[in-house]
mmCIF file of C-alpha atoms in Angstrom:
data_model
loop_
_atom_site.group_PDB
_atom_site.id
_atom_site.type_symbol
_atom_site.label_atom_id
_atom_site.label_comp_id
_atom_site.label_asym_id
_atom_site.label_seq_id
_atom_site.Cartn_x
_atom_site.Cartn_y
_atom_site.Cartn_z
ATOM 1 C CA MET A 21 -58.716 11.896 -88.904
ATOM 2 C CA GLY A 22 -58.967 14.075 -85.836
ATOM 3 C CA GLN A 23 -60.719 13.026 -82.649
ATOM 4 C CA ASN A 24 -61.405 14.261 -79.129
ATOM 5 C CA VAL A 25 -58.950 12.916 -76.573
ATOM 6 C CA PRO A 26 -59.469 13.246 -72.804
ATOM 7 C CA LYS A 27 -56.694 15.084 -70.976
ATOM 8 C CA GLY A 28 -54.606 12.921 -68.711
ATOM 9 C CA GLY A 29 -55.238 9.837 -70.841
ATOM 10 C CA THR A 30 -53.082 7.278 -72.603
ATOM 11 C CA ILE A 31 -51.912 7.726 -76.189
ATOM 12 C CA ALA A 32 -50.101 5.217 -78.388
ATOM 13 C CA LEU A 33 -47.431 6.622 -80.694
ATOM 14 C CA VAL A 34 -46.594 4.315 -83.610
ATOM 15 C CA VAL A 35 -43.323 4.969 -85.399
ATOM 16 C CA ALA A 36 -43.659 4.151 -89.094
ATOM 17 C CA ALA A 37 -41.402 6.659 -90.813
ATOM 18 C CA GLY A 38 -38.573 4.327 -91.778
ATOM 19 C CA ARG A 39 -37.778 3.029 -95.239
ATOM 20 C CA GLY A 40 -37.024 -0.588 -94.258
ATOM 21 C CA THR A 41 -34.729 -1.204 -97.236
ATOM 22 C CA ARG A 42 -33.508 -4.593 -95.925
ATOM 23 C CA ALA A 43 -37.026 -5.982 -96.384
ATOM 24 C CA GLY A 44 -36.915 -5.262 -100.117
ATOM 25 C CA GLY A 45 -40.095 -4.508 -102.024
ATOM 26 C CA ASP A 46 -41.370 -1.420 -103.802
ATOM 27 C CA VAL A 47 -42.800 0.235 -100.680
ATOM 28 C CA PRO A 48 -41.602 0.593 -97.070
ATOM 29 C CA LYS A 49 -41.990 -2.623 -95.092
ATOM 30 C CA GLN A 50 -44.787 -1.267 -92.888
ATOM 31 C CA TYR A 51 -46.998 -1.003 -95.970
ATOM 32 C CA GLN A 52 -46.052 -4.301 -97.563
ATOM 33 C CA PRO A 53 -48.817 -6.929 -97.557
ATOM 34 C CA LEU A 54 -49.083 -9.460 -94.763
ATOM 35 C CA GLY A 55 -51.983 -11.862 -95.011
ATOM 36 C CA GLY A 56 -53.395 -9.684 -97.787
ATOM 37 C CA ARG A 57 -53.375 -6.502 -95.687
ATOM 38 C CA PRO A 58 -50.776 -3.771 -95.017
ATOM 39 C CA SER A 59 -48.595 -5.042 -92.182
ATOM 40 C CA LEU A 60 -48.998 -1.724 -90.302
ATOM 41 C CA LEU A 61 -52.727 -2.326 -89.992
ATOM 42 C CA TYR A 62 -52.364 -5.201 -87.534
ATOM 43 C CA CYS A 63 -50.780 -3.246 -84.693
ATOM 44 C CA LEU A 64 -52.989 -0.206 -85.298
ATOM 45 C CA GLU A 65 -56.170 -2.271 -84.937
ATOM 46 C CA THR A 66 -54.948 -3.745 -81.655
ATOM 47 C CA LEU A 67 -54.007 -0.345 -80.240
ATOM 48 C CA VAL A 68 -57.152 1.460 -81.392
ATOM 49 C CA ASN A 69 -59.416 -1.223 -79.959
ATOM 50 C CA HIS A 70 -57.665 -1.495 -76.593
ATOM 51 C CA GLN A 71 -59.885 -0.067 -73.863
ATOM 52 C CA ALA A 72 -57.020 1.581 -71.966
ATOM 53 C CA ILE A 73 -55.772 3.554 -74.986
ATOM 54 C CA ASP A 74 -57.547 6.827 -75.707
ATOM 55 C CA ALA A 75 -55.942 7.682 -79.053
ATOM 56 C CA VAL A 76 -53.321 6.529 -81.532
ATOM 57 C CA ARG A 77 -51.000 8.683 -83.637
ATOM 58 C CA VAL A 78 -48.703 7.425 -86.392
ATOM 59 C CA VAL A 79 -45.402 9.027 -87.375
ATOM 60 C CA ILE A 80 -44.913 8.595 -91.126
ATOM 61 C CA GLY A 81 -42.260 9.329 -93.721
ATOM 62 C CA PRO A 82 -42.318 12.645 -95.618
ATOM 63 C CA ASP A 83 -43.390 10.990 -98.875
ATOM 64 C CA ASP A 84 -45.819 8.449 -97.440
ATOM 65 C CA SER A 85 -49.090 10.360 -97.008
ATOM 66 C CA SER A 86 -50.869 8.724 -99.934
ATOM 67 C CA ILE A 87 -49.866 5.145 -99.160
ATOM 68 C CA TYR A 88 -50.554 5.687 -95.446
ATOM 69 C CA ASN A 89 -54.078 6.989 -96.095
ATOM 70 C CA ALA A 90 -54.783 4.070 -98.416
ATOM 71 C CA SER A 91 -53.524 1.602 -95.798
ATOM 72 C CA VAL A 92 -55.601 2.771 -92.802
ATOM 73 C CA PRO A 93 -59.161 3.462 -94.017
ATOM 74 C CA ASN A 94 -62.000 3.680 -91.506
ATOM 75 C CA ILE A 95 -59.762 3.583 -88.422
ATOM 76 C CA ALA A 96 -60.182 6.252 -85.747
ATOM 77 C CA LEU A 97 -56.654 7.667 -85.614
ATOM 78 C CA LEU A 98 -55.225 11.068 -84.810
ATOM 79 C CA ASP A 99 -53.862 12.866 -87.853
ATOM 80 C CA PRO A 100 -50.390 11.520 -88.701
ATOM 81 C CA ILE A 101 -47.263 13.628 -88.440
ATOM 82 C CA VAL A 102 -44.068 13.502 -90.470
ATOM 83 C CA GLY A 103 -41.034 12.060 -88.750
ATOM 84 C CA GLY A 104 -37.324 12.765 -88.980
ATOM 85 C CA ALA A 105 -34.296 11.185 -90.588
ATOM 86 C CA GLU A 106 -33.693 8.821 -87.644
ATOM 87 C CA ARG A 107 -36.049 6.898 -85.383
ATOM 88 C CA GLN A 108 -35.063 8.871 -82.282
ATOM 89 C CA GLU A 109 -35.938 12.142 -84.026
ATOM 90 C CA SER A 110 -39.236 10.683 -85.242
ATOM 91 C CA VAL A 111 -40.216 9.697 -81.705
ATOM 92 C CA ARG A 112 -39.301 13.133 -80.342
ATOM 93 C CA LEU A 113 -41.351 14.862 -83.024
ATOM 94 C CA GLY A 114 -44.225 12.513 -82.303
ATOM 95 C CA LEU A 115 -44.085 13.194 -78.569
ATOM 96 C CA GLU A 116 -43.910 16.947 -79.116
ATOM 97 C CA SER A 117 -47.008 16.749 -81.330
ATOM 98 C CA LEU A 118 -48.935 15.257 -78.391
ATOM 99 C CA VAL A 119 -48.137 18.012 -75.875
ATOM 100 C CA ALA A 120 -51.345 19.948 -76.539
ATOM 101 C CA LEU A 121 -53.385 16.806 -75.815
ATOM 102 C CA GLU A 122 -51.868 16.599 -72.304
ATOM 103 C CA PRO A 123 -51.616 12.799 -72.032
ATOM 104 C CA ARG A 124 -50.447 11.211 -68.783
ATOM 105 C CA ARG A 125 -49.018 8.053 -70.323
ATOM 106 C CA VAL A 126 -47.680 7.097 -73.731
ATOM 107 C CA LEU A 127 -46.948 3.796 -75.459
ATOM 108 C CA ILE A 128 -44.255 3.983 -78.142
ATOM 109 C CA HIS A 129 -44.418 1.177 -80.683
ATOM 110 C CA ASP A 130 -42.577 0.238 -83.854
ATOM 111 C CA GLY A 131 -44.986 -0.038 -86.771
ATOM 112 C CA ALA A 132 -42.969 -3.008 -88.047
ATOM 113 C CA ARG A 133 -44.155 -5.184 -85.127
ATOM 114 C CA PRO A 134 -47.619 -6.345 -86.232
ATOM 115 C CA PHE A 135 -48.532 -8.879 -83.551
ATOM 116 C CA ILE A 136 -49.121 -7.125 -80.220
ATOM 117 C CA ASP A 137 -50.961 -9.085 -77.558
ATOM 118 C CA PRO A 138 -53.481 -6.834 -75.722
ATOM 119 C CA GLY A 139 -52.432 -8.574 -72.495
ATOM 120 C CA LEU A 140 -48.901 -7.234 -72.982
ATOM 121 C CA ILE A 141 -50.310 -3.703 -73.141
ATOM 122 C CA ASP A 142 -52.153 -4.336 -69.879
ATOM 123 C CA CYS A 143 -48.945 -5.467 -68.156
ATOM 124 C CA LEU A 144 -46.983 -2.448 -69.379
ATOM 125 C CA LEU A 145 -49.603 0.059 -68.241
ATOM 126 C CA GLN A 146 -49.944 -1.682 -64.897
ATOM 127 C CA SER A 147 -46.187 -1.292 -64.369
ATOM 128 C CA LEU A 148 -46.561 2.461 -64.853
ATOM 129 C CA ASP A 149 -48.468 2.543 -61.574
ATOM 130 C CA SER A 150 -45.094 1.978 -59.869
ATOM 131 C CA PHE A 151 -42.465 3.084 -62.398
ATOM 132 C CA ASN A 152 -41.958 5.889 -64.914
ATOM 133 C CA GLY A 153 -41.148 3.435 -67.694
ATOM 134 C CA ALA A 154 -41.734 -0.208 -68.620
ATOM 135 C CA ILE A 155 -40.645 -2.351 -71.569
ATOM 136 C CA PRO A 156 -41.289 -5.943 -72.733
ATOM 137 C CA THR A 157 -38.198 -8.133 -72.722
ATOM 138 C CA ILE A 158 -37.249 -11.732 -73.499
ATOM 139 C CA PRO A 159 -34.271 -13.403 -71.790
ATOM 140 C CA VAL A 160 -31.395 -14.360 -74.073
ATOM 141 C CA ILE A 161 -31.154 -18.162 -74.066
ATOM 142 C CA ASP A 162 -28.629 -18.743 -76.854
ATOM 143 C CA THR A 163 -24.908 -18.686 -76.217
ATOM 144 C CA LEU A 164 -23.525 -15.352 -77.375
ATOM 145 C CA LYS A 165 -20.297 -14.921 -79.332
ATOM 146 C CA ARG A 166 -18.305 -11.861 -80.267
ATOM 147 C CA GLY A 167 -16.726 -12.308 -83.656
ATOM 148 C CA ASP A 168 -14.284 -10.733 -86.034
ATOM 149 C CA GLY A 169 -15.347 -11.390 -89.617
ATOM 150 C CA ALA A 170 -15.673 -15.173 -89.960
ATOM 151 C CA LEU A 171 -13.795 -15.952 -86.726
ATOM 152 C CA CYS A 172 -15.221 -16.456 -83.248
ATOM 153 C CA ARG A 173 -13.165 -14.381 -80.795
ATOM 154 C CA GLU A 174 -15.017 -14.474 -77.495
ATOM 155 C CA THR A 175 -17.951 -16.031 -75.655
ATOM 156 C CA VAL A 176 -20.159 -13.408 -74.013
ATOM 157 C CA HIS A 177 -21.905 -14.298 -70.785
ATOM 158 C CA ARG A 178 -25.662 -14.207 -71.322
ATOM 159 C CA GLU A 179 -26.696 -13.943 -67.678
ATOM 160 C CA GLY A 180 -28.797 -10.855 -67.160
ATOM 161 C CA LEU A 181 -29.131 -10.170 -70.900
ATOM 162 C CA TYR A 182 -32.534 -9.557 -72.505
ATOM 163 C CA ARG A 183 -33.943 -8.706 -75.910
ATOM 164 C CA ALA A 184 -36.094 -5.576 -75.803
ATOM 165 C CA GLN A 185 -39.358 -5.207 -77.704
ATOM 166 C CA THR A 186 -42.018 -2.570 -78.195
ATOM 167 C CA PRO A 187 -44.434 -1.131 -77.236
ATOM 168 C CA GLN A 188 -42.501 0.665 -74.517
ATOM 169 C CA ALA A 189 -44.580 2.536 -71.953
ATOM 170 C CA PHE A 190 -43.724 5.744 -70.129
ATOM 171 C CA GLN A 191 -45.119 8.583 -68.118
ATOM 172 C CA PHE A 192 -45.523 11.128 -70.891
ATOM 173 C CA GLN A 193 -43.724 14.145 -69.464
ATOM 174 C CA GLU A 194 -40.731 12.117 -68.315
ATOM 175 C CA ILE A 195 -40.068 10.503 -71.697
ATOM 176 C CA LEU A 196 -40.694 13.798 -73.518
ATOM 177 C CA ASP A 197 -38.090 15.518 -71.314
ATOM 178 C CA ALA A 198 -35.703 12.609 -71.889
ATOM 179 C CA HIS A 199 -36.007 12.776 -75.675
ATOM 180 C CA GLN A 200 -35.543 16.519 -75.715
ATOM 181 C CA SER A 201 -32.459 16.288 -73.485
ATOM 182 C CA CYS A 202 -30.968 13.519 -75.668
ATOM 183 C CA ARG A 203 -31.602 15.335 -78.930
ATOM 184 C CA GLY A 204 -28.823 14.666 -81.438
ATOM 185 C CA GLN A 205 -27.670 11.431 -79.834
ATOM 186 C CA THR A 206 -28.081 8.029 -81.482
ATOM 187 C CA LEU A 207 -29.787 5.672 -79.042
ATOM 188 C CA THR A 208 -31.350 2.433 -80.213
ATOM 189 C CA ASP A 209 -34.676 2.518 -78.363
ATOM 190 C CA ASP A 210 -36.742 4.684 -76.057
ATOM 191 C CA ALA A 211 -35.668 2.775 -72.962
ATOM 192 C CA ALA A 212 -32.078 3.785 -73.771
ATOM 193 C CA VAL A 213 -33.214 7.401 -73.987
ATOM 194 C CA ALA A 214 -35.005 7.039 -70.671
ATOM 195 C CA GLU A 215 -31.966 5.432 -69.012
ATOM 196 C CA ALA A 216 -29.713 8.242 -70.258
ATOM 197 C CA HIS A 217 -32.066 10.690 -68.552
ATOM 198 C CA GLY A 218 -32.073 8.779 -65.254
ATOM 199 C CA ILE A 219 -35.502 7.203 -65.610
ATOM 200 C CA THR A 220 -35.962 3.816 -63.954
ATOM 201 C CA VAL A 221 -37.390 1.368 -66.477
ATOM 202 C CA ALA A 222 -39.169 -1.811 -65.396
ATOM 203 C CA MET A 223 -39.234 -5.019 -67.421
ATOM 204 C CA VAL A 224 -42.274 -7.199 -68.151
ATOM 205 C CA ALA A 225 -42.359 -10.522 -69.963
ATOM 206 C CA GLY A 226 -42.271 -10.059 -73.715
ATOM 207 C CA ASP A 227 -43.822 -12.237 -76.396
ATOM 208 C CA GLU A 228 -41.923 -14.290 -78.984
ATOM 209 C CA ASP A 229 -44.739 -13.692 -81.498
ATOM 210 C CA ASN A 230 -44.222 -9.936 -81.121
ATOM 211 C CA MET A 231 -41.659 -10.137 -83.898
ATOM 212 C CA LYS A 232 -40.154 -7.266 -85.845
ATOM 213 C CA LEU A 233 -40.321 -7.265 -89.633
ATOM 214 C CA THR A 234 -36.814 -6.395 -90.803
ATOM 215 C CA GLU A 235 -35.875 -8.612 -93.742
ATOM 216 C CA SER A 236 -37.907 -10.330 -96.440
ATOM 217 C CA ARG A 237 -37.619 -13.674 -94.650
ATOM 218 C CA ASP A 238 -39.382 -12.118 -91.643
ATOM 219 C CA PHE A 239 -42.488 -11.723 -93.786
ATOM 220 C CA ILE A 240 -42.323 -15.434 -94.598
ATOM 221 C CA ARG A 241 -42.207 -16.253 -90.890
ATOM 222 C CA ALA A 242 -45.034 -13.809 -90.175
ATOM 223 C CA GLU A 243 -47.198 -15.389 -92.875
ATOM 224 C CA LYS A 244 -46.578 -18.789 -91.299
ATOM 225 C CA LEU A 245 -47.603 -17.410 -87.918
ATOM 226 C CA LEU A 246 -50.816 -16.083 -89.408
ATOM 227 C CA ARG A 247 -51.658 -19.364 -91.115
ATOM 228 C CA ALA A 248 -50.757 -21.546 -88.140
ATOM 229 C CA ALA A 249 -52.180 -19.381 -85.417
ATOM 230 C CA PHE A 250 -55.484 -18.276 -86.944
ATOM 231 C CA GLU A 251 -58.697 -20.012 -87.840
ATOM 232 C CA THR A 252 -61.907 -18.866 -89.499
ATOM 233 C CA ARG A 253 -65.331 -19.027 -87.874
ATOM 234 C CA SER A 254 -68.775 -17.958 -89.046
ATOM 235 C CA GLY A 255 -71.871 -16.956 -87.113
ATOM 236 C CA GLN A 256 -75.406 -16.261 -88.249
ATOM 237 C CA GLY A 257 -77.942 -13.833 -86.870
ATOM 238 C CA PHE A 258 -81.661 -13.376 -87.430
ATOM 239 C CA ASP A 259 -84.037 -10.758 -86.084
ATOM 240 C CA VAL A 260 -87.584 -9.473 -86.628
ATOM 241 C CA HIS A 261 -89.323 -6.265 -85.602
ATOM 242 C CA ARG A 262 -92.920 -5.209 -86.043
ATOM 243 C CA LEU A 263 -93.838 -2.208 -88.206
ATOM 244 C CA ALA A 264 -96.137 0.606 -87.087
ATOM 245 C CA PRO A 265 -97.053 4.070 -88.359
ATOM 246 C CA GLY A 266 -94.255 6.503 -87.625
ATOM 247 C CA SER A 267 -91.697 8.952 -88.968
ATOM 248 C CA GLY A 268 -88.723 6.866 -90.006
ATOM 249 C CA ILE A 269 -86.808 3.605 -89.660
ATOM 250 C CA MET A 270 -83.236 2.824 -88.622
ATOM 251 C CA LEU A 271 -81.757 0.049 -90.758
ATOM 252 C CA CYS A 272 -78.098 -0.947 -90.521
ATOM 253 C CA GLY A 273 -77.316 2.308 -88.762
ATOM 254 C CA VAL A 274 -78.937 4.523 -91.412
ATOM 255 C CA ASN A 275 -82.087 6.575 -90.893
ATOM 256 C CA ILE A 276 -84.639 6.013 -93.682
ATOM 257 C CA PRO A 277 -87.339 8.719 -93.740
ATOM 258 C CA CYS A 278 -90.798 7.211 -94.270
ATOM 259 C CA ASP A 279 -94.240 6.988 -92.661
ATOM 260 C CA LEU A 280 -93.299 3.833 -90.745
ATOM 261 C CA SER A 281 -91.404 2.937 -87.585
ATOM 262 C CA LEU A 282 -90.090 -0.290 -86.124
ATOM 263 C CA ILE A 283 -91.221 -1.305 -82.668
ATOM 264 C CA GLY A 284 -88.543 -2.514 -80.286
ATOM 265 C CA HIS A 285 -86.950 -1.885 -76.908
ATOM 266 C CA SER A 286 -83.962 -0.056 -78.418
ATOM 267 C CA ASP A 287 -84.140 1.850 -81.717
ATOM 268 C CA ALA A 288 -85.314 -1.484 -83.217
ATOM 269 C CA ASP A 289 -82.598 -1.524 -85.906
ATOM 270 C CA VAL A 290 -83.354 -5.040 -87.080
ATOM 271 C CA GLY A 291 -80.298 -5.071 -89.362
ATOM 272 C CA LEU A 292 -77.778 -4.204 -86.646
ATOM 273 C CA HIS A 293 -79.432 -6.638 -84.238
ATOM 274 C CA ALA A 294 -78.930 -9.475 -86.716
ATOM 275 C CA VAL A 295 -75.328 -8.367 -87.243
ATOM 276 C CA VAL A 296 -74.601 -8.389 -83.513
ATOM 277 C CA ASP A 297 -76.065 -11.873 -83.134
ATOM 278 C CA ALA A 298 -73.966 -13.090 -86.077
ATOM 279 C CA VAL A 299 -70.749 -11.774 -84.525
ATOM 280 C CA LEU A 300 -71.642 -13.146 -81.088
ATOM 281 C CA GLY A 301 -72.377 -16.488 -82.713
ATOM 282 C CA ALA A 302 -68.952 -16.633 -84.342
ATOM 283 C CA LEU A 303 -67.370 -15.779 -80.984
ATOM 284 C CA ALA A 304 -69.583 -18.288 -79.125
ATOM 285 C CA GLU A 305 -70.554 -15.427 -76.807
ATOM 286 C CA GLY A 306 -74.302 -15.972 -76.518
ATOM 287 C CA ASP A 307 -76.839 -13.652 -78.131
ATOM 288 C CA ILE A 308 -77.784 -10.001 -78.076
ATOM 289 C CA GLY A 309 -80.431 -10.541 -75.397
ATOM 290 C CA SER A 310 -77.900 -11.971 -72.952
ATOM 291 C CA HIS A 311 -75.665 -8.914 -73.314
ATOM 292 C CA PHE A 312 -78.416 -6.292 -73.559
ATOM 293 C CA PRO A 313 -81.504 -7.691 -71.780
ATOM 294 C CA PRO A 314 -84.720 -6.060 -73.051
ATOM 295 C CA SER A 315 -85.918 -6.083 -69.436
ATOM 296 C CA GLU A 316 -83.360 -3.383 -68.558
ATOM 297 C CA ALA A 317 -84.715 0.135 -68.894
ATOM 298 C CA ARG A 318 -81.320 1.597 -69.835
ATOM 299 C CA TRP A 319 -81.579 0.037 -73.302
ATOM 300 C CA ARG A 320 -84.971 1.614 -74.047
ATOM 301 C CA GLY A 321 -84.539 3.704 -77.202
ATOM 302 C CA ALA A 322 -80.780 3.015 -77.283
ATOM 303 C CA ASP A 323 -78.785 3.488 -80.469
ATOM 304 C CA SER A 324 -78.093 -0.041 -81.717
ATOM 305 C CA SER A 325 -74.603 0.998 -82.789
ATOM 306 C CA LEU A 326 -73.747 0.676 -79.079
ATOM 307 C CA PHE A 327 -74.502 -3.033 -79.364
ATOM 308 C CA VAL A 328 -72.238 -3.339 -82.390
ATOM 309 C CA LYS A 329 -69.421 -1.532 -80.564
ATOM 310 C CA GLU A 330 -69.696 -4.026 -77.714
ATOM 311 C CA ALA A 331 -69.518 -6.874 -80.229
ATOM 312 C CA VAL A 332 -66.375 -5.256 -81.692
ATOM 313 C CA ARG A 333 -64.916 -4.972 -78.189
ATOM 314 C CA LEU A 334 -65.504 -8.692 -77.669
ATOM 315 C CA MET A 335 -63.840 -9.389 -81.012
ATOM 316 C CA THR A 336 -60.788 -7.485 -79.763
ATOM 317 C CA THR A 337 -60.811 -9.483 -76.533
ATOM 318 C CA HIS A 338 -60.694 -12.639 -78.634
ATOM 319 C CA HIS A 339 -58.080 -11.078 -80.978
ATOM 320 C CA ALA A 340 -60.513 -11.655 -83.849
ATOM 321 C CA ARG A 341 -61.126 -9.531 -86.936
ATOM 322 C CA LEU A 342 -63.975 -9.337 -89.409
ATOM 323 C CA LEU A 343 -63.260 -10.921 -92.770
ATOM 324 C CA HIS A 344 -66.720 -10.507 -94.283
ATOM 325 C CA LEU A 345 -70.248 -9.525 -93.284
ATOM 326 C CA ASP A 346 -73.303 -10.386 -95.382
ATOM 327 C CA VAL A 347 -76.645 -8.814 -94.389
ATOM 328 C CA THR A 348 -80.023 -9.477 -96.008
ATOM 329 C CA LEU A 349 -83.014 -7.253 -95.215
ATOM 330 C CA ILE A 350 -86.416 -8.813 -95.904
ATOM 331 C CA CYS A 351 -89.286 -6.373 -96.392
ATOM 332 C CA GLU A 352 -91.793 -4.888 -98.833
ATOM 333 C CA ARG A 353 -91.224 -1.364 -97.542
ATOM 334 C CA PRO A 354 -89.220 0.814 -97.311
ATOM 335 C CA LYS A 355 -87.066 0.552 -100.425
ATOM 336 C CA VAL A 356 -83.548 -0.294 -99.353
ATOM 337 C CA GLY A 357 -81.747 0.266 -102.667
ATOM 338 C CA PRO A 358 -81.202 4.045 -102.339
ATOM 339 C CA TYR A 359 -79.612 3.558 -98.904
ATOM 340 C CA ARG A 360 -77.567 0.427 -99.546
ATOM 341 C CA GLU A 361 -74.191 2.128 -99.957
ATOM 342 C CA ALA A 362 -74.758 4.309 -96.893
ATOM 343 C CA MET A 363 -75.484 1.133 -94.909
ATOM 344 C CA ARG A 364 -72.303 -0.500 -96.157
ATOM 345 C CA ASP A 365 -70.301 2.582 -95.221
ATOM 346 C CA ARG A 366 -71.854 2.736 -91.750
ATOM 347 C CA LEU A 367 -71.159 -0.934 -91.060
ATOM 348 C CA ALA A 368 -67.613 -0.571 -92.405
ATOM 349 C CA ASP A 369 -67.093 2.362 -90.063
ATOM 350 C CA LEU A 370 -68.402 0.442 -87.041
ATOM 351 C CA PHE A 371 -66.090 -2.504 -87.750
ATOM 352 C CA SER A 372 -63.132 -0.396 -88.988
ATOM 353 C CA VAL A 373 -62.921 -2.302 -92.271
ATOM 354 C CA LEU A 374 -63.176 -1.432 -95.938
ATOM 355 C CA PRO A 375 -66.726 -1.353 -97.381
ATOM 356 C CA GLN A 376 -65.604 -4.121 -99.723
ATOM 357 C CA ARG A 377 -65.842 -6.475 -96.743
ATOM 358 C CA ILE A 378 -69.519 -5.612 -96.239
ATOM 359 C CA SER A 379 -72.483 -6.861 -98.268
ATOM 360 C CA VAL A 380 -75.997 -5.466 -97.795
ATOM 361 C CA LYS A 381 -78.850 -6.953 -99.807
ATOM 362 C CA ALA A 382 -82.619 -6.675 -99.732
ATOM 363 C CA THR A 383 -85.363 -8.990 -100.864
ATOM 364 C CA THR A 384 -89.099 -9.465 -100.537
ATOM 365 C CA THR A 385 -91.232 -12.549 -99.861
ATOM 366 C CA GLU A 386 -93.508 -11.887 -102.826
ATOM 367 C CA GLN A 387 -96.200 -10.543 -100.482
ATOM 368 C CA LEU A 388 -96.251 -13.816 -98.530
ATOM 369 C CA GLY A 389 -96.075 -14.004 -94.731
ATOM 370 C CA PHE A 390 -95.795 -11.166 -92.234
ATOM 371 C CA THR A 391 -93.108 -9.364 -94.224
ATOM 372 C CA GLY A 392 -95.160 -9.698 -97.388
ATOM 373 C CA ARG A 393 -98.191 -8.194 -95.622
ATOM 374 C CA GLY A 394 -96.043 -5.292 -94.427
ATOM 375 C CA GLU A 395 -96.417 -6.210 -90.772
ATOM 376 C CA GLY A 396 -92.695 -6.252 -90.014
ATOM 377 C CA ILE A 397 -89.123 -6.409 -91.258
ATOM 378 C CA ALA A 398 -86.779 -9.372 -90.891
ATOM 379 C CA ALA A 399 -83.006 -9.416 -91.236
ATOM 380 C CA GLN A 400 -80.421 -12.142 -91.395
ATOM 381 C CA ALA A 401 -76.666 -11.775 -91.226
ATOM 382 C CA LEU A 402 -73.632 -13.978 -91.682
ATOM 383 C CA ALA A 403 -70.368 -12.831 -90.094
ATOM 384 C CA THR A 404 -67.048 -14.458 -90.928
ATOM 385 C CA LEU A 405 -64.258 -13.810 -88.415
ATOM 386 C CA GLN A 406 -60.617 -14.745 -88.204
ATOM 387 C CA GLY A 407 -58.989 -15.261 -84.849
ATOM 388 C CA PRO A 408 -56.241 -17.183 -83.051
ATOM 389 C CA VAL A 409 -56.541 -20.944 -82.797
ATOM 390 C CA ARG A 410 -57.270 -21.256 -79.108
ATOM 391 C CA GLU A 411 -60.088 -22.440 -76.923
ATOM 392 C CA SER A 412 -61.524 -18.924 -76.668
ATOM 393 C CA LEU A 413 -61.251 -18.471 -80.490
#
């Protein structure tokens, strides 16, 4: 999927071209399931939804187009490019593919690290205000030994030693020049490439949960992290808008041509308003009126998808994701059936999930009450989210 990217922005480059044979399985490790979803999807969602990142591009293997496309539906990504035989070549090809977009900064991340904390991204980008490169590191705390087969030959001093992680952040032109100058060498990460080119690289505190999936047992550990660190919450939303003569109605982000309109301060999309309240309820973040006060003129006639996008941004802040959304529209008119699938697709697009996670239903009140008399439309929604077990979700 192509997209417009502002010049001088920040782009994340995700390297996912490897085969990952040590992890076993029938497909490369970045596509193997983790918590019922392709493991690659976790880091992509975090990067795409981070406010400081303008675009994300993935470097894939030459035979992986079909499995990649099936693994990343409804996510706003730049078109993928094919990588090389080694990681270093894949990164260089990825960087060269970004030249025309003229980014100022780039984050380079291994697709086999699913659990990026958005706060880590903030720290890395902040370091780029003072340095041309920055990487997350964790101090080595175990005693290190150098061995020969089964025999211990030497104790290695651990002072000043760190484990490096990704994403690694750089000023774009500097790391591009470094990779091009180091072409043909075999360096283990992008910081090593930068160091070989004379770039000063800063260190920020890494995250133990930012693990790399390498062997099959790593998936077992990652599954345990998911189960132990995440909980499920639900929120409900309800909204009503009055009907009046008009030229069409917005419901769940879809325009339905008819001789009616809904009256409201925004575009009066009663379905999206209920959805937003459901998500805010699950996040314990108030209601739609507290975030978008009807007293403020700037929301007059606003597209309600803006409200959903803010709810999605708050989900990202809480590191939460949508598991399921169930929407019920209550009205005599218009007929919802012909537009149901379009509504599901629109909601799936707004939340960057598969349509299978979205349910849209319609019912009547058998001509009873204000909906039965055709005076208005009501909507209720139930949103089920999964997020980290912490006070803020």
